[in-house]
Tab-separated table of C-alpha atoms in Angstrom:
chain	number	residue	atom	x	y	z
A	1	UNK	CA	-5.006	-25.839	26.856
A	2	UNK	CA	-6.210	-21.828	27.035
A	3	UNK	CA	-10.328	-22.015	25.997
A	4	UNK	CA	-11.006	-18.592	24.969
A	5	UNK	CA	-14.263	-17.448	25.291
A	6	UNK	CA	-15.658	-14.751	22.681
A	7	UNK	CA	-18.887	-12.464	24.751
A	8	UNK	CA	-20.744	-9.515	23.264
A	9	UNK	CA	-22.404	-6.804	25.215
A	10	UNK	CA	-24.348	-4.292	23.590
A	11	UNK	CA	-21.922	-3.584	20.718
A	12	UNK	CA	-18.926	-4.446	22.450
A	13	UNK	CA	-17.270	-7.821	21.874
A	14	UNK	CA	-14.648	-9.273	24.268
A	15	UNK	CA	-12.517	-11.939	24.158
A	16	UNK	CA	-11.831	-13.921	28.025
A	17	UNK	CA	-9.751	-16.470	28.681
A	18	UNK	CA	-11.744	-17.917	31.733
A	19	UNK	CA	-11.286	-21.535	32.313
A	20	UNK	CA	-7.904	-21.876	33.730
A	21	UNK	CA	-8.220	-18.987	35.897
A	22	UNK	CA	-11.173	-20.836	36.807
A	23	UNK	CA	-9.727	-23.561	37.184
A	24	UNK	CA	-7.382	-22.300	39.618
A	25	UNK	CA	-9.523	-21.281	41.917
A	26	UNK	CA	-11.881	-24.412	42.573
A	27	UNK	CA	-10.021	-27.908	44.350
A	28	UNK	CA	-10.062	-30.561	42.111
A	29	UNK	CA	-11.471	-32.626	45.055
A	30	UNK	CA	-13.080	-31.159	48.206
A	31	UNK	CA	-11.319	-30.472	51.020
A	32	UNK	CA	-12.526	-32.262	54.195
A	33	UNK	CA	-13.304	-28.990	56.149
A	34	UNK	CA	-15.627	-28.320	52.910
A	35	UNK	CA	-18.911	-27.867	54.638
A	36	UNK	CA	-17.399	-25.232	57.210
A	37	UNK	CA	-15.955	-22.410	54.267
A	38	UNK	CA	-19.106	-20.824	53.439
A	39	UNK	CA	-19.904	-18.154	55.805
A	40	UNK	CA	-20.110	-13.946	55.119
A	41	UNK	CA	-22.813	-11.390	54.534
A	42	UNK	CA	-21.777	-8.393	52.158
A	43	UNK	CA	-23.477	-5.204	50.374
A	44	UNK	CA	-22.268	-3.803	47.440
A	45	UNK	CA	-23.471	-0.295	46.376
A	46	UNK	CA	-22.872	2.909	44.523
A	47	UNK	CA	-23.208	6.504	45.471
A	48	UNK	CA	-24.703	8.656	42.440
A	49	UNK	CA	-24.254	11.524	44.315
A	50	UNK	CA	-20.259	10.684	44.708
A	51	UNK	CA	-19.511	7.974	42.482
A	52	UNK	CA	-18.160	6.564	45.046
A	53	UNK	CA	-18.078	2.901	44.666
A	54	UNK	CA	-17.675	0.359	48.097
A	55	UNK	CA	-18.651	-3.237	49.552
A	56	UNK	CA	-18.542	-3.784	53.431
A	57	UNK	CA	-18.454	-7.032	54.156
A	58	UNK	CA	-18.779	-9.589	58.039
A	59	UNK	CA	-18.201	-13.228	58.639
A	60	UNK	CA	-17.112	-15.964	60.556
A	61	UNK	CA	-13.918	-16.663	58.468
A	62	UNK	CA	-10.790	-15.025	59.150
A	63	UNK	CA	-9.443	-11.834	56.996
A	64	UNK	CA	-12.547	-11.600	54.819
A	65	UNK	CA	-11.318	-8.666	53.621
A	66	UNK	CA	-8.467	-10.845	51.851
A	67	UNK	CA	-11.150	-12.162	49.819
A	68	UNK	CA	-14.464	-11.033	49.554
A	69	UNK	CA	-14.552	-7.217	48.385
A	70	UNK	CA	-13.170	-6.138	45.297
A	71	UNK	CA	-13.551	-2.757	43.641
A	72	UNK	CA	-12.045	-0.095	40.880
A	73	UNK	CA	-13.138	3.746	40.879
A	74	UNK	CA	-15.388	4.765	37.900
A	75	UNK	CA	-15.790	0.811	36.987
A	76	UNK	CA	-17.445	-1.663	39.579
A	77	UNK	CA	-17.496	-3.276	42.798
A	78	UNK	CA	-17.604	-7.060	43.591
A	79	UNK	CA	-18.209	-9.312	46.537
A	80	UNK	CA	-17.613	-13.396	46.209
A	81	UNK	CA	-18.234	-15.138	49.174
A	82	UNK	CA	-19.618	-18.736	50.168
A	83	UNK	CA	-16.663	-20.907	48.072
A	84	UNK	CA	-15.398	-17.600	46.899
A	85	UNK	CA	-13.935	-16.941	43.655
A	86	UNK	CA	-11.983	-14.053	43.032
A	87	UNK	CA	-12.401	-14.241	39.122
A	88	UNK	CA	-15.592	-12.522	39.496
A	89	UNK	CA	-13.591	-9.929	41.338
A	90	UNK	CA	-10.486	-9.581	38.638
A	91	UNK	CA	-12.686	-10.247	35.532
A	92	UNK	CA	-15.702	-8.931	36.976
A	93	UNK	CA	-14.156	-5.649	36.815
A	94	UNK	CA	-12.837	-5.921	33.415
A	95	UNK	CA	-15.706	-6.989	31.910
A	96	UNK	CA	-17.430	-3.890	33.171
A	97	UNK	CA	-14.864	-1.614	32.246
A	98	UNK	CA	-15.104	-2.833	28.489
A	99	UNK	CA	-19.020	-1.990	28.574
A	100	UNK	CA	-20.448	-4.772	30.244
A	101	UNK	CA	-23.588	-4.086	33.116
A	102	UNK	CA	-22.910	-5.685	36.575
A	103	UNK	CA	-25.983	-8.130	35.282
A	104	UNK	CA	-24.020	-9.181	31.719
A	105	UNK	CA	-20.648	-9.158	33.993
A	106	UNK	CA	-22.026	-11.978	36.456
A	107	UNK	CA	-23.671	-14.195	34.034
A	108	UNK	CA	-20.309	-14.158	31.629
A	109	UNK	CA	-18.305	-15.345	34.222
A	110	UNK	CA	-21.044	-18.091	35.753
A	111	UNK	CA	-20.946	-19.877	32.330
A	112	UNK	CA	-17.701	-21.174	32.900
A	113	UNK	CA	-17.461	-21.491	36.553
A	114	UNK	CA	-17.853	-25.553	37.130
A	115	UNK	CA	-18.622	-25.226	41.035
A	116	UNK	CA	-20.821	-22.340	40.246
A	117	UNK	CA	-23.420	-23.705	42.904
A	118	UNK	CA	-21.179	-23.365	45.744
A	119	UNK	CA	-20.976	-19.352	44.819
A	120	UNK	CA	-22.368	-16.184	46.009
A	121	UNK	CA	-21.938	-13.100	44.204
A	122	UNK	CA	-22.669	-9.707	44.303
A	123	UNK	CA	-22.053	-6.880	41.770
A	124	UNK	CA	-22.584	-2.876	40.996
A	125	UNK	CA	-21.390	-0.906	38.615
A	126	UNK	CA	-20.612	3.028	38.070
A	127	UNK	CA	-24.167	3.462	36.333
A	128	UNK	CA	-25.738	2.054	39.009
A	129	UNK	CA	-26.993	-1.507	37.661
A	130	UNK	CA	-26.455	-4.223	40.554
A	131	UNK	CA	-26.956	-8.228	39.995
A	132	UNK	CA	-27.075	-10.874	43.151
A	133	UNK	CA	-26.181	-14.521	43.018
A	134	UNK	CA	-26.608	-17.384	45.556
A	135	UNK	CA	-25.865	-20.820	44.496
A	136	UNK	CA	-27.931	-23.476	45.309
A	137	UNK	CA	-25.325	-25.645	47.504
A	138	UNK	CA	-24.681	-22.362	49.733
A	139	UNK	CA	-25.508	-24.001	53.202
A	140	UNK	CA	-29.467	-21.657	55.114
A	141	UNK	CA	-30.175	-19.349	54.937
A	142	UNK	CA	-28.647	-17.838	51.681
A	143	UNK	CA	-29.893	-15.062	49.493
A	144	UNK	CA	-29.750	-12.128	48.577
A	145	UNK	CA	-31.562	-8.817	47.851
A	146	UNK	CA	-31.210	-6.086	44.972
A	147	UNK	CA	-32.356	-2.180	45.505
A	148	UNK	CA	-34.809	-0.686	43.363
A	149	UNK	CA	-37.810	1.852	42.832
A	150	UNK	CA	-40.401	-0.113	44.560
A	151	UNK	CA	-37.904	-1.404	47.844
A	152	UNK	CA	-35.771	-3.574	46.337
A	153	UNK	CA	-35.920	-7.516	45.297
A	154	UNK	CA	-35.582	-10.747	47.730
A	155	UNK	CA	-33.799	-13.590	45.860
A	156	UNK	CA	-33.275	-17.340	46.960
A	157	UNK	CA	-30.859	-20.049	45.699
A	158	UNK	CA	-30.297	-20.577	42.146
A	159	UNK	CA	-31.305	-17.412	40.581
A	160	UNK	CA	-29.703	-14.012	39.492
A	161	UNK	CA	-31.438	-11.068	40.839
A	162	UNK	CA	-31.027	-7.564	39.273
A	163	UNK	CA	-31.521	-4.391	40.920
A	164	UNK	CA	-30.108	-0.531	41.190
A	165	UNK	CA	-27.197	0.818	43.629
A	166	UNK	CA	-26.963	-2.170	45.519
A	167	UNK	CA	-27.139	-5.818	45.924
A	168	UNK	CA	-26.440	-7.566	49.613
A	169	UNK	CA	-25.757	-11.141	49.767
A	170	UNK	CA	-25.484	-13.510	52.726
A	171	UNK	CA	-25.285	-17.112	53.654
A	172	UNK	CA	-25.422	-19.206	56.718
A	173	UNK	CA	-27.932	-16.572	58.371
A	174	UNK	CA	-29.781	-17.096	60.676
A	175	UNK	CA	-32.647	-15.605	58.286
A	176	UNK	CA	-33.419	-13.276	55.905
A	177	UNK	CA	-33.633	-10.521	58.198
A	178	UNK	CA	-30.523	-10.230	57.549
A	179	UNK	CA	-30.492	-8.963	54.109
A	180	UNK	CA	-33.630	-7.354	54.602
A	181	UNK	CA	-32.121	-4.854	57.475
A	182	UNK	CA	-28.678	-4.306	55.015
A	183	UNK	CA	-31.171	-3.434	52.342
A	184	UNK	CA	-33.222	-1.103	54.311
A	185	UNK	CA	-30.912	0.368	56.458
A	186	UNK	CA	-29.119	1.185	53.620
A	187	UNK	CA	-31.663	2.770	51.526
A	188	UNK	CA	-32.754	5.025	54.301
A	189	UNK	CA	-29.399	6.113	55.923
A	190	UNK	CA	-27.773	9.371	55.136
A	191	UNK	CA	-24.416	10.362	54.774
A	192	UNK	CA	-21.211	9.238	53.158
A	193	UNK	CA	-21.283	5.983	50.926
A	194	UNK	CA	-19.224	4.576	53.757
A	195	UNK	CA	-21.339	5.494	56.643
A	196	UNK	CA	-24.186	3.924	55.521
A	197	UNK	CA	-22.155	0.687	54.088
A	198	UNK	CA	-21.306	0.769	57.917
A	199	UNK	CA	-24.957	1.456	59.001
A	200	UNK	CA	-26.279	-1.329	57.036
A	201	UNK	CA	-23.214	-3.932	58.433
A	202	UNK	CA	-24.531	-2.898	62.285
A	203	UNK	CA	-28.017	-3.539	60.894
A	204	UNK	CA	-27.556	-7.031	59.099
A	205	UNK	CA	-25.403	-8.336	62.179
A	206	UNK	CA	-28.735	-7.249	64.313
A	207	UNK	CA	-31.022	-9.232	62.259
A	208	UNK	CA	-29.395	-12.547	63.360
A	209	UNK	CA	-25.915	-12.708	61.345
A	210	UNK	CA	-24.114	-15.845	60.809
A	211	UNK	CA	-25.268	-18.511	62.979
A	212	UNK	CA	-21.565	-19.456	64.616
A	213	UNK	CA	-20.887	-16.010	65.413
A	214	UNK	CA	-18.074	-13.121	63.923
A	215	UNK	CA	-15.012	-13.134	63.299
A	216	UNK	CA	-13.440	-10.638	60.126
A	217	UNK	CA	-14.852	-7.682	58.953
A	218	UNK	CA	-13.697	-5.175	55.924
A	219	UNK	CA	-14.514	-1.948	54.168
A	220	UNK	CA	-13.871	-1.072	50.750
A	221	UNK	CA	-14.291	2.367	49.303
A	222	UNK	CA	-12.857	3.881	45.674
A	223	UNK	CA	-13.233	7.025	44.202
A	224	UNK	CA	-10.875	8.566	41.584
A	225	UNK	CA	-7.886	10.079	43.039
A	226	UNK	CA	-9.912	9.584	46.427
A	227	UNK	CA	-6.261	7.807	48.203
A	228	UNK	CA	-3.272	9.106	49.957
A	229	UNK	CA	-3.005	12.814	48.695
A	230	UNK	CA	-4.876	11.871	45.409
A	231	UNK	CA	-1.995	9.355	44.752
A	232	UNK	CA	-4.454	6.461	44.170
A	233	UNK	CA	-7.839	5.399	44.276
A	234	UNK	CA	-8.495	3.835	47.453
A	235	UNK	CA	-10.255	5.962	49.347
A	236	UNK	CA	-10.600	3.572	52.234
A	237	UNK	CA	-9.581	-0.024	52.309
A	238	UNK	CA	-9.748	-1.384	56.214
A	239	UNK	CA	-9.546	-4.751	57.126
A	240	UNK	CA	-9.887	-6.256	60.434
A	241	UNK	CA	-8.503	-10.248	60.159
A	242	UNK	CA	-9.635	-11.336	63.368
A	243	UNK	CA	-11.477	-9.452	66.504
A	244	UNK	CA	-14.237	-10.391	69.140
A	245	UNK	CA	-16.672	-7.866	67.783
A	246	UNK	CA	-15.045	-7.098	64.193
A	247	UNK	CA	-18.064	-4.393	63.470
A	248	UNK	CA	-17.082	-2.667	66.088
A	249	UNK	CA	-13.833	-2.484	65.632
A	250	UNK	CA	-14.228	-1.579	61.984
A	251	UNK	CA	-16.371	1.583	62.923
A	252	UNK	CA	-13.000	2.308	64.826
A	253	UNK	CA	-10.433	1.978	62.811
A	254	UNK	CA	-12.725	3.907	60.240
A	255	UNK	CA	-12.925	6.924	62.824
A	256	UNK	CA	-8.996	6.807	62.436
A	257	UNK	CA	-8.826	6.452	58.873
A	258	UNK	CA	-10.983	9.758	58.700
A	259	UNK	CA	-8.811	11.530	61.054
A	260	UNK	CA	-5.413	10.496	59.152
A	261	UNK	CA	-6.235	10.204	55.841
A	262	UNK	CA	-9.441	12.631	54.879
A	263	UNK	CA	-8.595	16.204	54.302
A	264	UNK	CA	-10.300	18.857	56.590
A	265	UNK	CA	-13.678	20.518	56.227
A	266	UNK	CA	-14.435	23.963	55.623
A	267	UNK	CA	-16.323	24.214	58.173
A	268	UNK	CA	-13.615	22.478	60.796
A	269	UNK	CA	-11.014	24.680	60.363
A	270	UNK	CA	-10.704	27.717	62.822
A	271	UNK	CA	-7.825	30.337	63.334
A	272	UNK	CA	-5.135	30.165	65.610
A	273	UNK	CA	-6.265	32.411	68.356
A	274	UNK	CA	-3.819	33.251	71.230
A	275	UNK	CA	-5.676	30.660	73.495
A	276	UNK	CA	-5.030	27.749	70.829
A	277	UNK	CA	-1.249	29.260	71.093
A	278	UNK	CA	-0.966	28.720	74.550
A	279	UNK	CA	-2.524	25.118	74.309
A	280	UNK	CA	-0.021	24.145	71.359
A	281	UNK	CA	2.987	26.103	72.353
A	282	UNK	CA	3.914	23.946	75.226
A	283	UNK	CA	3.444	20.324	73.458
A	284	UNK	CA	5.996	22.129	70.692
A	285	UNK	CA	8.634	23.303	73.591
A	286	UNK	CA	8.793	19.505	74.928
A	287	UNK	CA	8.457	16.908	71.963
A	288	UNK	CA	9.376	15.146	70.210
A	289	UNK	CA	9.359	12.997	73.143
A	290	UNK	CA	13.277	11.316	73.068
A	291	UNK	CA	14.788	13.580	70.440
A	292	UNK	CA	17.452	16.236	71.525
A	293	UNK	CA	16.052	18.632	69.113
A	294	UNK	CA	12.389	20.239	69.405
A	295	UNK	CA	9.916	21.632	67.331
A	296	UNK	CA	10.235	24.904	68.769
A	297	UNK	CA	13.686	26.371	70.406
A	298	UNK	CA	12.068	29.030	71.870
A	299	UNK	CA	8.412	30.519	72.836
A	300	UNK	CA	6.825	32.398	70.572
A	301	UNK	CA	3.762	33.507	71.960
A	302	UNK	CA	2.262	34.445	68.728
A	303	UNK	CA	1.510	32.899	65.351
A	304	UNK	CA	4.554	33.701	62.712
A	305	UNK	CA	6.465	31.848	60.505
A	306	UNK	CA	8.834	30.093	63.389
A	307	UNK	CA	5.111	29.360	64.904
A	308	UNK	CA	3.381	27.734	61.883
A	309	UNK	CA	6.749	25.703	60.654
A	310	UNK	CA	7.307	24.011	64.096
A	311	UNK	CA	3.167	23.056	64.052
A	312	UNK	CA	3.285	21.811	59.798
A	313	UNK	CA	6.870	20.032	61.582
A	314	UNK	CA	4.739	18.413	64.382
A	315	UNK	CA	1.411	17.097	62.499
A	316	UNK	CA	3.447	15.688	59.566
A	317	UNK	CA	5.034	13.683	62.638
A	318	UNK	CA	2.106	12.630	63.808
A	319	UNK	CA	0.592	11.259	60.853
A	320	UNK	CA	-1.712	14.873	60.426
A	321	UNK	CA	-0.390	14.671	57.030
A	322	UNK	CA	-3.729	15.371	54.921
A	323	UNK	CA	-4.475	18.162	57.280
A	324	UNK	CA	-1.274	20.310	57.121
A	325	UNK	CA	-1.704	23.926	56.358
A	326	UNK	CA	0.465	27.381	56.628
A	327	UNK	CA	-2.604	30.190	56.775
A	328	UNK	CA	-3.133	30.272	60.414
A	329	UNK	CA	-5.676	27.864	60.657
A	330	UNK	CA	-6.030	24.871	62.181
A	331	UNK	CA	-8.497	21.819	61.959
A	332	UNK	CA	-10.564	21.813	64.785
A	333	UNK	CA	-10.880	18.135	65.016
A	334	UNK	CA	-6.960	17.573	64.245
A	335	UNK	CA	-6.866	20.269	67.392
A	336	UNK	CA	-9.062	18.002	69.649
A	337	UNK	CA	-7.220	14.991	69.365
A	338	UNK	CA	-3.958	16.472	69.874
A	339	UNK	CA	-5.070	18.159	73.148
A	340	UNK	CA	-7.168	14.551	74.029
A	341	UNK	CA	-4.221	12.488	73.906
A	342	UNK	CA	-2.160	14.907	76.194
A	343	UNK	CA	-4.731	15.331	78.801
């Protein structure tokens, strides 16, 4: 039987069907590996600067990133860890698209969650309201903290804490450190939404982490046409399922994403000088690498059109795509790692 729920925020009314999806998530009887599933710290924040939206999330669990962080550009973003529950992901995010806060988002969906003590949750939205949960069967330490004007808030079990531009979450700490270094790492870093996600990830994992170790790691970042040549909205979405140091290897695979998927700088790109000729003009004579047919036939010895098709030719084939240009300029860093990986 469908239970429809009827909620009202502000003047907005909205009609849920909760329960079964619910229902769907939670076993009807415990699973005997029960007291081992509950294991992640996360942030969730929002850039007023950008609008950016992201959650970056660690744990001892495989593919967290499978899971935990949820987020939609303009709307929300959502991490549910401990038993996690990825209604307050799906619905999460509608609710606050139809005018709900993060705060009036959270406490919708807890109403009808029956295992809503084995929870955490964590929740931002595009005006900047943010709302932590920690249920009180989430196994020490759990918590979370909330940003605001005076530092931010420190919550315990059992209690929904509200806040601005972020809320972090964690469970099976070691301690609160912990949250306290996401929070303030976070709130004094500079730089992109997703550098300081990542600042405040290396900064929680110092304070202690989870107390068996790491395993998964993920970052979620979306902006509005912020994807693969504006085609989408997922600006970056990197996942690492299982690794010895999965920070680490997050903060690499984010270096990569950059190179292959942002678009250049002003201030990287730099004309094709007769030096950078004779650096590129060779790589284009001999690959690709197993292929009959090269990028360039001939030397040219000069930038012109044969020049600057064989180059746009080459980067597309190495995954330069976001980077590509025919002006006779080149992005400096797309120039360094060619050069560095033919050294």
């Amino acid at each position: 039987m469908l239970a429809i729920v009827l909620v009202f925020f502000g003047s907005t009314s909205y009609v849920s069907p909760l329960t079964p999806h619910l229902q769907a998530q939670q076993p009807l009887v415990p699973p005997s590996h029960f007291q081992k599933l509950a294991h992640t710290y996360s942030i969730v924040a929002w850039d007023p600067a950008t609008g950016d939206l992201g959650v970056a999330v660690e744990s001892k669990f495989p593919n967290v990133g499978g899971i935990v962080p949820w987020g939609q550009a303009g709307v929300g973003a959502v991490a549910t860890q401990s038993l996690g529950n990825t209604a307050y992901g799906e619905q999460g995010l509608e609710l606050i698209a139809q005018g709900a806060t993060a705060e009036e988002a959270l406490r919708i969906i807890m109403r009808s969650d029956t295992m809503l003590q084995d929870r955490q949750v964590g929740m931002v939205d595009a005006h900047g309201n943010s709302a932590s949960f920690t249920g009180t069967r989430t196994f020490d330490w759990a918590g979370g903290r909330v940003g605001g004007v005076t530092g931010g808030r420190l919550g315990g079990k059992g209690e929904v804490i509200v806040g601005k531009n972020y809320a972090t979450q964690a469970n099976i700490m070691v301690s609160d450190q912990t949250v306290k270094n996401l929070a303030e790492t976070f709130e004094t870093s500079t730089g992109s939404l997703a550098d300081r996600l990542m600042a405040a990830l290396r900064a929680g994992q110092a304070g202690g982490g989870d107390r068996r170790g790491m395993q998964s790691a993920a970052l979620l970042v979306v902006r509005k046409n912020g994807g693969y040549l504006g085609a989408n909205d997922r600006f970056i979405d990197i996942r690492v399922y299982d690794a010895v140091n999965p920070i680490a290897e997050l903060d690499r695979l984010l270096t990569l994403h950059k190179l292959h998927f942002f678009p250049s700088e002003p201030n990287d790109l730099v004309g094709i000088t007769p030096e950078i000729v004779r650096q590129l003009e060779p790589i284009l004579l001999r690959e690709p690498v197993g292929q009959p047919e090269k990028w360039l036939k001939a030397p040219q010895g000069k930038v012109n059109d044969v020049f600057l098709g064989a180059l746009r030719d080459f980067m597309y084939w190495e995954n330069y795509d976001v980077r590509v240009r025919m002006d006779g300029k080149i992005d400096r860093v797309v120039l360094d790692d060619v050069l560095r990986k033919r050294r």
